[in-house]
Amino acid sequence: MAEQIDGKKIAAQINSAVKEKIRGLLSVAGHVPKLVSLIASGNEGAKIYVNMQKKTADEVGIEFVSHEFDSDISADELSNEIAVLNADDSVTAIIVQKPLPEGISHDKVIAMIRPEKDAEGIHPYNLGKILRREADIVPCTPGAVMKILSLSNVDLYGKEVVIVGHSAIVGKPLSLMMLNEMATVTVCHIGTAEKGDLIAHTKCADILIVAVGLAEMVKGDWIKEGAIVIDVGINRVDGKIVGDVKADEASGKVSLITPVPGGVGPVTVSILMRNVLRAYKNQNVKV
Ligand code: NDP
């Protein structure tokens, strides 16, 4: 039977370390770190995520300020807002909640944030640093996956890692982070599913990471006996939250698995806080 990875416990561990480090930096900085959240949609899922961020920020000693805009905000207005926050020395980091109103490019908005204030680690500069093995402020979900594996004492050296999903915020940066740890990495996507042999790949994985957004897509017989499975997916089905992996089928075969909910999700929020801490340190401690 699989051992479940307790994401909440790992998140609590990270939060407590972040809190202690912030406390230690307070006298040098002279002010608490401030995370500003920009939200421009009435999306219920986004609001729930913002509340989780605020709760965790309060817990670790980060001031959380939410700027809410109507969904008819223009790209220029949003860009002016970011310019003001970029120039404000009291603002440590900025997060732009998804979704943005139609017609506003999330990528372009993120690129306007000063990289040192990029709370989510998805500014092109911060993504590029992963390639150079100099990552500091990292994309939150890939950062969460890496932290979960390291705290679970999983050695990645030489392991067959298969990532399903190649989005710019999850699959792609995660593949580089895995490569930096000397794993052998295969990245699968819609092309693999449509014209390749997705199951042949997933069956080879020592560590299988699924970030697609299709409820219970990965069945038990897609998984190698004894594999480690990290399920990033969050899908709502009949009012219930399920992952991208059919958990009941997988649990009889794997050695370790993250549950949904309670796996990668809470750790992702903690990595966001760790990013704010890193931004705070970089802005206040001169080396
Ligand atoms: P995207 O929609 O941006 O990316 C999904 C990826 O899956 C794409 O690379 C897509 O390929 C690929 N894909 C789609 N269908 C298939 C298929 N049938 N077989 C193989 N690959 C396929 O999603 P995100 O990366 O943003 O998120 C993925 C999931 O993770 C979602 O459920 C999301 O809610 C969840 N999530 C969870 C977080 C957490 O903290 N736990 C944080 C962020 C996301 P292509 O682009 O080529 O179509």
CSV table of C-alpha atoms and ligand atoms in Angstrom, one decimal:
chain,number,residue,atom,x,y,z
A,1,MET,CA,0.0,0.0,0.0
A,2,ALA,CA,1.2,3.5,-0.9
A,3,GLU,CA,2.4,6.0,1.7
A,4,GLN,CA,0.6,9.2,1.3
A,5,ILE,CA,2.7,12.4,1.3
A,6,ASP,CA,1.2,14.9,3.7
A,7,GLY,CA,1.3,18.2,1.9
A,8,LYS,CA,-0.2,20.1,4.9
A,9,LYS,CA,2.6,18.8,7.2
A,10,ILE,CA,5.3,19.8,4.7
A,11,ALA,CA,3.7,23.2,4.2
A,12,ALA,CA,3.6,23.7,8.0
A,13,GLN,CA,7.3,22.9,8.2
A,14,ILE,CA,8.2,25.4,5.4
A,15,ASN,CA,5.9,28.1,6.9
A,16,SER,CA,7.5,27.8,10.3
A,17,ALA,CA,11.1,28.1,8.7
A,18,VAL,CA,9.9,31.2,6.7
A,19,LYS,CA,8.4,32.8,9.7
A,20,GLU,CA,11.6,32.4,11.7
A,21,LYS,CA,13.7,33.8,8.9
A,22,ILE,CA,11.4,36.8,8.5
A,23,ARG,CA,11.6,37.5,12.2
A,24,GLY,CA,15.4,37.3,12.0
A,25,LEU,CA,15.5,39.9,9.1
A,26,LEU,CA,13.1,42.4,10.7
A,27,SER,CA,15.7,44.4,12.5
A,28,VAL,CA,17.8,44.7,9.3
A,29,ALA,CA,14.9,45.6,7.0
A,30,GLY,CA,13.1,47.8,9.5
A,31,HIS,CA,9.7,46.8,8.1
A,32,VAL,CA,7.8,43.6,7.5
A,33,PRO,CA,7.7,42.1,4.0
A,34,LYS,CA,4.7,43.1,2.0
A,35,LEU,CA,3.0,41.0,-0.7
A,36,VAL,CA,0.6,42.8,-3.0
A,37,SER,CA,-2.0,40.7,-4.8
A,38,LEU,CA,-3.7,42.0,-8.0
A,39,ILE,CA,-7.0,40.4,-8.9
A,40,ALA,CA,-9.2,41.5,-11.8
A,41,SER,CA,-11.9,38.9,-12.0
A,42,GLY,CA,-14.8,37.7,-10.0
A,43,ASN,CA,-13.6,34.2,-10.4
A,44,GLU,CA,-14.5,32.2,-7.3
A,45,GLY,CA,-11.6,29.8,-7.5
A,46,ALA,CA,-9.2,32.7,-7.6
A,47,LYS,CA,-10.8,34.3,-4.6
A,48,ILE,CA,-10.4,31.1,-2.6
A,49,TYR,CA,-6.8,30.9,-3.6
A,50,VAL,CA,-6.3,34.6,-2.5
A,51,ASN,CA,-7.8,33.8,0.9
A,52,MET,CA,-5.4,30.8,1.3
A,53,GLN,CA,-2.5,33.1,0.4
A,54,LYS,CA,-3.7,35.8,2.9
A,55,LYS,CA,-4.1,33.2,5.7
A,56,THR,CA,-0.6,31.8,5.1
A,57,ALA,CA,0.9,35.3,4.8
A,58,ASP,CA,-0.6,36.3,8.1
A,59,GLU,CA,0.7,33.1,9.7
A,60,VAL,CA,4.3,33.7,8.6
A,61,GLY,CA,4.5,37.5,9.2
A,62,ILE,CA,4.0,38.8,5.7
A,63,GLU,CA,1.7,41.8,5.2
A,64,PHE,CA,-0.8,40.8,2.5
A,65,VAL,CA,-2.6,43.5,0.6
A,66,SER,CA,-5.2,42.7,-2.1
A,67,HIS,CA,-5.9,45.2,-4.8
A,68,GLU,CA,-9.2,44.3,-6.5
A,69,PHE,CA,-10.2,45.7,-9.9
A,70,ASP,CA,-13.3,45.4,-12.1
A,71,SER,CA,-13.0,43.0,-14.9
A,72,ASP,CA,-13.2,45.8,-17.4
A,73,ILE,CA,-9.8,47.1,-16.3
A,74,SER,CA,-7.6,47.9,-19.4
A,75,ALA,CA,-4.1,46.5,-20.0
A,76,ASP,CA,-2.8,50.1,-19.6
A,77,GLU,CA,-4.4,50.6,-16.2
A,78,LEU,CA,-3.0,47.3,-15.0
A,79,SER,CA,0.4,48.2,-16.3
A,80,ASN,CA,0.3,51.6,-14.5
A,81,GLU,CA,-0.6,49.9,-11.3
A,82,ILE,CA,2.4,47.6,-11.7
A,83,ALA,CA,4.7,50.5,-12.4
A,84,VAL,CA,3.5,52.2,-9.1
A,85,LEU,CA,4.2,49.0,-7.1
A,86,ASN,CA,7.5,48.4,-8.8
A,87,ALA,CA,8.6,51.9,-7.7
A,88,ASP,CA,7.3,51.6,-4.1
A,89,ASP,CA,10.1,50.5,-1.8
A,90,SER,CA,7.6,49.3,0.8
A,91,VAL,CA,6.3,46.6,-1.6
A,92,THR,CA,8.4,43.4,-1.5
A,93,ALA,CA,6.6,41.3,-4.0
A,94,ILE,CA,3.7,41.3,-6.4
A,95,ILE,CA,1.4,38.4,-7.4
A,96,VAL,CA,-1.1,38.7,-10.4
A,97,GLN,CA,-4.0,36.3,-9.9
A,98,LYS,CA,-5.3,34.3,-12.8
A,99,PRO,CA,-7.6,34.6,-14.7
A,100,LEU,CA,-7.1,38.1,-16.1
A,101,PRO,CA,-9.8,39.7,-18.1
A,102,GLU,CA,-10.1,38.6,-21.7
A,103,GLY,CA,-7.7,40.4,-24.0
A,104,ILE,CA,-5.0,41.0,-21.3
A,105,SER,CA,-2.0,38.8,-21.7
A,106,HIS,CA,-0.9,37.2,-18.4
A,107,ASP,CA,2.6,36.7,-19.8
A,108,LYS,CA,2.9,40.4,-20.8
A,109,VAL,CA,1.7,41.5,-17.4
A,110,ILE,CA,4.1,39.3,-15.6
A,111,ALA,CA,7.0,40.6,-17.7
A,112,MET,CA,6.2,44.1,-16.4
A,113,ILE,CA,6.9,43.2,-12.8
A,114,ARG,CA,10.5,43.9,-11.7
A,115,PRO,CA,12.0,40.4,-11.5
A,116,GLU,CA,13.2,41.0,-7.9
A,117,LYS,CA,9.5,41.5,-6.9
A,118,ASP,CA,8.1,38.5,-8.9
A,119,ALA,CA,6.4,36.5,-6.1
A,120,GLU,CA,5.5,33.6,-8.4
A,121,GLY,CA,9.0,33.2,-9.9
A,122,ILE,CA,7.5,33.2,-13.4
A,123,HIS,CA,9.1,36.4,-14.8
A,124,PRO,CA,11.3,35.5,-17.9
A,125,TYR,CA,14.4,36.5,-16.0
A,126,ASN,CA,13.6,34.2,-13.0
A,127,LEU,CA,12.7,31.3,-15.4
A,128,GLY,CA,15.9,31.9,-17.3
A,129,LYS,CA,17.9,31.6,-14.1
A,130,ILE,CA,16.7,28.0,-13.7
A,131,LEU,CA,18.5,27.2,-17.0
A,132,ARG,CA,21.7,28.6,-15.6
A,133,ARG,CA,21.2,26.6,-12.4
A,134,GLU,CA,21.0,29.9,-10.4
A,135,ALA,CA,17.4,29.7,-9.4
A,136,ASP,CA,16.4,31.7,-6.4
A,137,ILE,CA,12.8,32.9,-6.7
A,138,VAL,CA,11.3,29.8,-8.3
A,139,PRO,CA,7.9,29.0,-9.9
A,140,CYS,CA,5.7,28.0,-7.0
A,141,THR,CA,4.3,24.6,-8.1
A,142,PRO,CA,7.6,23.2,-9.5
A,143,GLY,CA,9.3,24.5,-6.3
A,144,ALA,CA,6.7,22.7,-4.3
A,145,VAL,CA,7.2,19.4,-6.2
A,146,MET,CA,11.0,19.7,-5.7
A,147,LYS,CA,10.6,20.4,-2.0
A,148,ILE,CA,8.1,17.5,-1.5
A,149,LEU,CA,10.6,15.1,-3.1
A,150,SER,CA,13.6,16.4,-1.1
A,151,LEU,CA,11.7,16.3,2.2
A,152,SER,CA,10.6,12.8,1.3
A,153,ASN,CA,14.3,11.9,0.9
A,154,VAL,CA,13.9,11.0,-2.8
A,155,ASP,CA,17.3,11.1,-4.6
A,156,LEU,CA,16.7,12.2,-8.2
A,157,TYR,CA,20.1,11.3,-9.5
A,158,GLY,CA,19.7,9.0,-12.5
A,159,LYS,CA,16.0,8.4,-11.9
A,160,GLU,CA,13.5,8.2,-14.8
A,161,VAL,CA,11.2,11.2,-14.3
A,162,VAL,CA,8.2,11.5,-16.5
A,163,ILE,CA,6.3,14.8,-16.4
A,164,VAL,CA,2.9,14.9,-18.1
A,165,GLY,CA,2.0,18.5,-19.0
A,166,HIS,CA,4.4,21.1,-20.4
A,167,SER,CA,2.9,24.5,-19.3
A,168,ALA,CA,5.2,27.4,-18.8
A,169,ILE,CA,4.4,27.6,-15.1
A,170,VAL,CA,4.5,23.9,-14.2
A,171,GLY,CA,5.8,21.2,-16.6
A,172,LYS,CA,8.5,23.2,-18.4
A,173,PRO,CA,10.3,24.8,-15.5
A,174,LEU,CA,9.9,21.6,-13.4
A,175,SER,CA,11.6,19.6,-16.2
A,176,LEU,CA,14.7,21.9,-16.0
A,177,MET,CA,14.7,21.8,-12.2
A,178,MET,CA,14.7,18.0,-12.4
A,179,LEU,CA,17.5,18.0,-15.0
A,180,ASN,CA,19.5,20.2,-12.7
A,181,GLU,CA,19.3,17.4,-10.1
A,182,MET,CA,20.6,14.9,-12.8
A,183,ALA,CA,17.3,13.1,-13.3
A,184,THR,CA,16.6,11.6,-16.7
A,185,VAL,CA,13.6,13.7,-17.8
A,186,THR,CA,10.8,12.9,-20.3
A,187,VAL,CA,8.2,15.6,-20.8
A,188,CYS,CA,4.8,14.5,-22.3
A,189,HIS,CA,2.1,16.7,-23.7
A,190,ILE,CA,-0.9,16.6,-26.0
A,191,GLY,CA,1.3,15.7,-28.9
A,192,THR,CA,2.5,12.6,-27.0
A,193,ALA,CA,-1.2,11.7,-26.2
A,194,GLU,CA,-2.4,12.2,-29.8
A,195,LYS,CA,0.5,11.0,-31.9
A,196,GLY,CA,2.9,9.2,-29.5
A,197,ASP,CA,2.5,6.6,-26.8
A,198,LEU,CA,1.8,8.4,-23.6
A,199,ILE,CA,1.2,5.2,-21.6
A,200,ALA,CA,4.5,3.7,-22.7
A,201,HIS,CA,6.2,6.7,-21.2
A,202,THR,CA,4.3,6.9,-17.9
A,203,LYS,CA,4.9,3.1,-17.4
A,204,CYS,CA,8.7,3.8,-17.4
A,205,ALA,CA,8.6,6.4,-14.7
A,206,ASP,CA,10.3,6.0,-11.4
A,207,ILE,CA,8.8,9.3,-10.6
A,208,LEU,CA,5.6,10.3,-12.4
A,209,ILE,CA,4.4,13.9,-12.2
A,210,VAL,CA,1.1,14.8,-13.7
A,211,ALA,CA,0.0,18.4,-14.4
A,212,VAL,CA,-2.6,18.3,-17.0
A,213,GLY,CA,-6.0,19.3,-15.6
A,214,LEU,CA,-8.0,16.3,-16.7
A,215,ALA,CA,-9.7,14.5,-13.8
A,216,GLU,CA,-8.3,11.0,-13.1
A,217,MET,CA,-6.7,10.8,-16.5
A,218,VAL,CA,-3.9,8.5,-15.3
A,219,LYS,CA,-5.1,5.0,-14.5
A,220,GLY,CA,-3.5,2.5,-12.3
A,221,ASP,CA,-2.2,0.4,-15.2
A,222,TRP,CA,-0.3,3.4,-16.6
A,223,ILE,CA,2.0,3.3,-13.6
A,224,LYS,CA,5.1,1.3,-12.8
A,225,GLU,CA,5.0,-0.9,-9.7
A,226,GLY,CA,6.7,1.0,-6.8
A,227,ALA,CA,6.8,4.4,-8.6
A,228,ILE,CA,6.5,7.7,-6.8
A,229,VAL,CA,3.5,9.7,-8.1
A,230,ILE,CA,3.1,13.5,-7.7
A,231,ASP,CA,-0.4,14.6,-8.7
A,232,VAL,CA,-0.5,18.3,-9.4
A,233,GLY,CA,-4.0,18.4,-11.0
A,234,ILE,CA,-6.9,20.1,-9.3
A,235,ASN,CA,-10.2,19.3,-10.9
A,236,ARG,CA,-13.8,19.7,-9.6
A,237,VAL,CA,-16.1,16.8,-10.3
A,238,ASP,CA,-19.6,16.8,-8.9
A,239,GLY,CA,-18.6,19.2,-6.1
A,240,LYS,CA,-15.5,17.1,-5.2
A,241,ILE,CA,-11.9,17.9,-5.8
A,242,VAL,CA,-9.9,15.2,-7.6
A,243,GLY,CA,-6.5,15.0,-9.1
A,244,ASP,CA,-5.2,14.0,-12.6
A,245,VAL,CA,-4.5,10.5,-11.3
A,246,LYS,CA,-7.0,7.8,-10.4
A,247,ALA,CA,-5.9,7.7,-6.8
A,248,ASP,CA,-7.7,4.4,-5.7
A,249,GLU,CA,-6.1,2.5,-8.6
A,250,ALA,CA,-2.7,4.1,-8.1
A,251,SER,CA,-2.4,3.5,-4.4
A,252,GLY,CA,-2.2,-0.3,-4.7
A,253,LYS,CA,0.9,0.0,-7.0
A,254,VAL,CA,3.0,3.1,-6.0
A,255,SER,CA,5.4,3.6,-3.1
A,256,LEU,CA,4.6,7.2,-2.5
A,257,ILE,CA,1.8,9.5,-3.7
A,258,THR,CA,0.5,13.0,-3.1
A,259,PRO,CA,-3.2,13.2,-2.3
A,260,VAL,CA,-5.6,15.7,-3.9
A,261,PRO,CA,-6.5,17.8,-2.0
A,262,GLY,CA,-3.8,18.1,0.7
A,263,GLY,CA,-0.8,17.3,-1.5
A,264,VAL,CA,1.0,19.8,-3.8
A,265,GLY,CA,-1.6,22.6,-3.3
A,266,PRO,CA,-0.7,23.7,0.3
A,267,VAL,CA,3.0,23.4,-0.4
A,268,THR,CA,2.6,25.6,-3.5
A,269,VAL,CA,1.3,28.4,-1.2
A,270,SER,CA,4.3,27.9,1.2
A,271,ILE,CA,6.7,28.2,-1.7
A,272,LEU,CA,5.0,31.5,-2.6
A,273,MET,CA,5.8,32.7,0.9
A,274,ARG,CA,9.4,31.4,0.6
A,275,ASN,CA,9.7,33.4,-2.6
A,276,VAL,CA,8.5,36.6,-0.7
A,277,LEU,CA,11.1,35.8,2.0
A,278,ARG,CA,13.8,35.5,-0.7
A,279,ALA,CA,12.8,38.8,-2.3
A,280,TYR,CA,12.8,40.5,1.1
A,281,LYS,CA,16.2,39.2,1.9
A,282,ASN,CA,17.6,40.1,-1.5
A,283,GLN,CA,16.2,43.6,-1.1
A,284,ASN,CA,17.5,44.2,2.4
A,285,VAL,CA,20.6,42.2,3.0
A,286,LYS,CA,23.5,43.4,0.9
A,287,VAL,CA,26.3,40.9,0.4
B,1,NDP,P1,-2.3,24.0,-18.6
B,1,NDP,O1,-3.6,23.9,-19.1
B,1,NDP,O2,-1.5,25.3,-18.8
B,1,NDP,O3,-1.3,22.9,-19.1
B,1,NDP,C1,-1.8,21.5,-19.2
B,1,NDP,C2,-0.8,20.7,-19.9
B,1,NDP,O4,-1.3,19.4,-20.1
B,1,NDP,C3,-0.4,21.3,-21.3
B,1,NDP,O5,1.0,21.1,-21.4
B,1,NDP,C4,-1.2,20.3,-22.3
B,1,NDP,O6,-0.5,20.2,-23.5
B,1,NDP,C5,-1.1,19.0,-21.5
B,1,NDP,N1,-2.2,18.1,-21.9
B,1,NDP,C6,-3.5,18.4,-22.1
B,1,NDP,N2,-4.2,17.3,-22.4
B,1,NDP,C7,-3.3,16.3,-22.4
B,1,NDP,C8,-3.4,14.9,-22.6
B,1,NDP,N3,-4.6,14.3,-22.9
B,1,NDP,N4,-2.3,14.2,-22.4
B,1,NDP,C9,-1.1,14.7,-22.1
B,1,NDP,N5,-1.0,16.0,-21.9
B,1,NDP,C10,-2.0,16.8,-22.0
B,1,NDP,O7,-2.4,23.7,-17.0
B,1,NDP,P2,-1.4,24.1,-15.8
B,1,NDP,O8,-0.1,23.6,-16.0
B,1,NDP,O9,-1.6,25.5,-15.4
B,1,NDP,O10,-2.2,23.2,-14.6
B,1,NDP,C11,-2.3,21.8,-14.8
B,1,NDP,C12,-3.1,21.3,-13.6
B,1,NDP,O11,-2.5,21.5,-12.4
B,1,NDP,C13,-4.5,21.9,-13.5
B,1,NDP,O12,-5.4,20.9,-13.0
B,1,NDP,C14,-4.3,23.0,-12.5
B,1,NDP,O13,-5.5,23.3,-11.8
B,1,NDP,C15,-3.3,22.3,-11.6
B,1,NDP,N6,-2.5,23.2,-10.8
B,1,NDP,C16,-2.3,22.9,-9.5
B,1,NDP,C17,-1.5,23.7,-8.8
B,1,NDP,C18,-1.2,23.3,-7.3
B,1,NDP,O14,-0.8,24.1,-6.6
B,1,NDP,N7,-1.5,22.0,-7.0
B,1,NDP,C19,-0.9,24.9,-9.3
B,1,NDP,C20,-1.0,25.1,-10.7
B,1,NDP,C21,-1.8,24.3,-11.4
B,1,NDP,P3,-0.7,21.3,-24.7
B,1,NDP,O15,-0.3,22.6,-24.1
B,1,NDP,O16,0.3,20.9,-25.7
B,1,NDP,O17,-2.1,21.2,-25.0
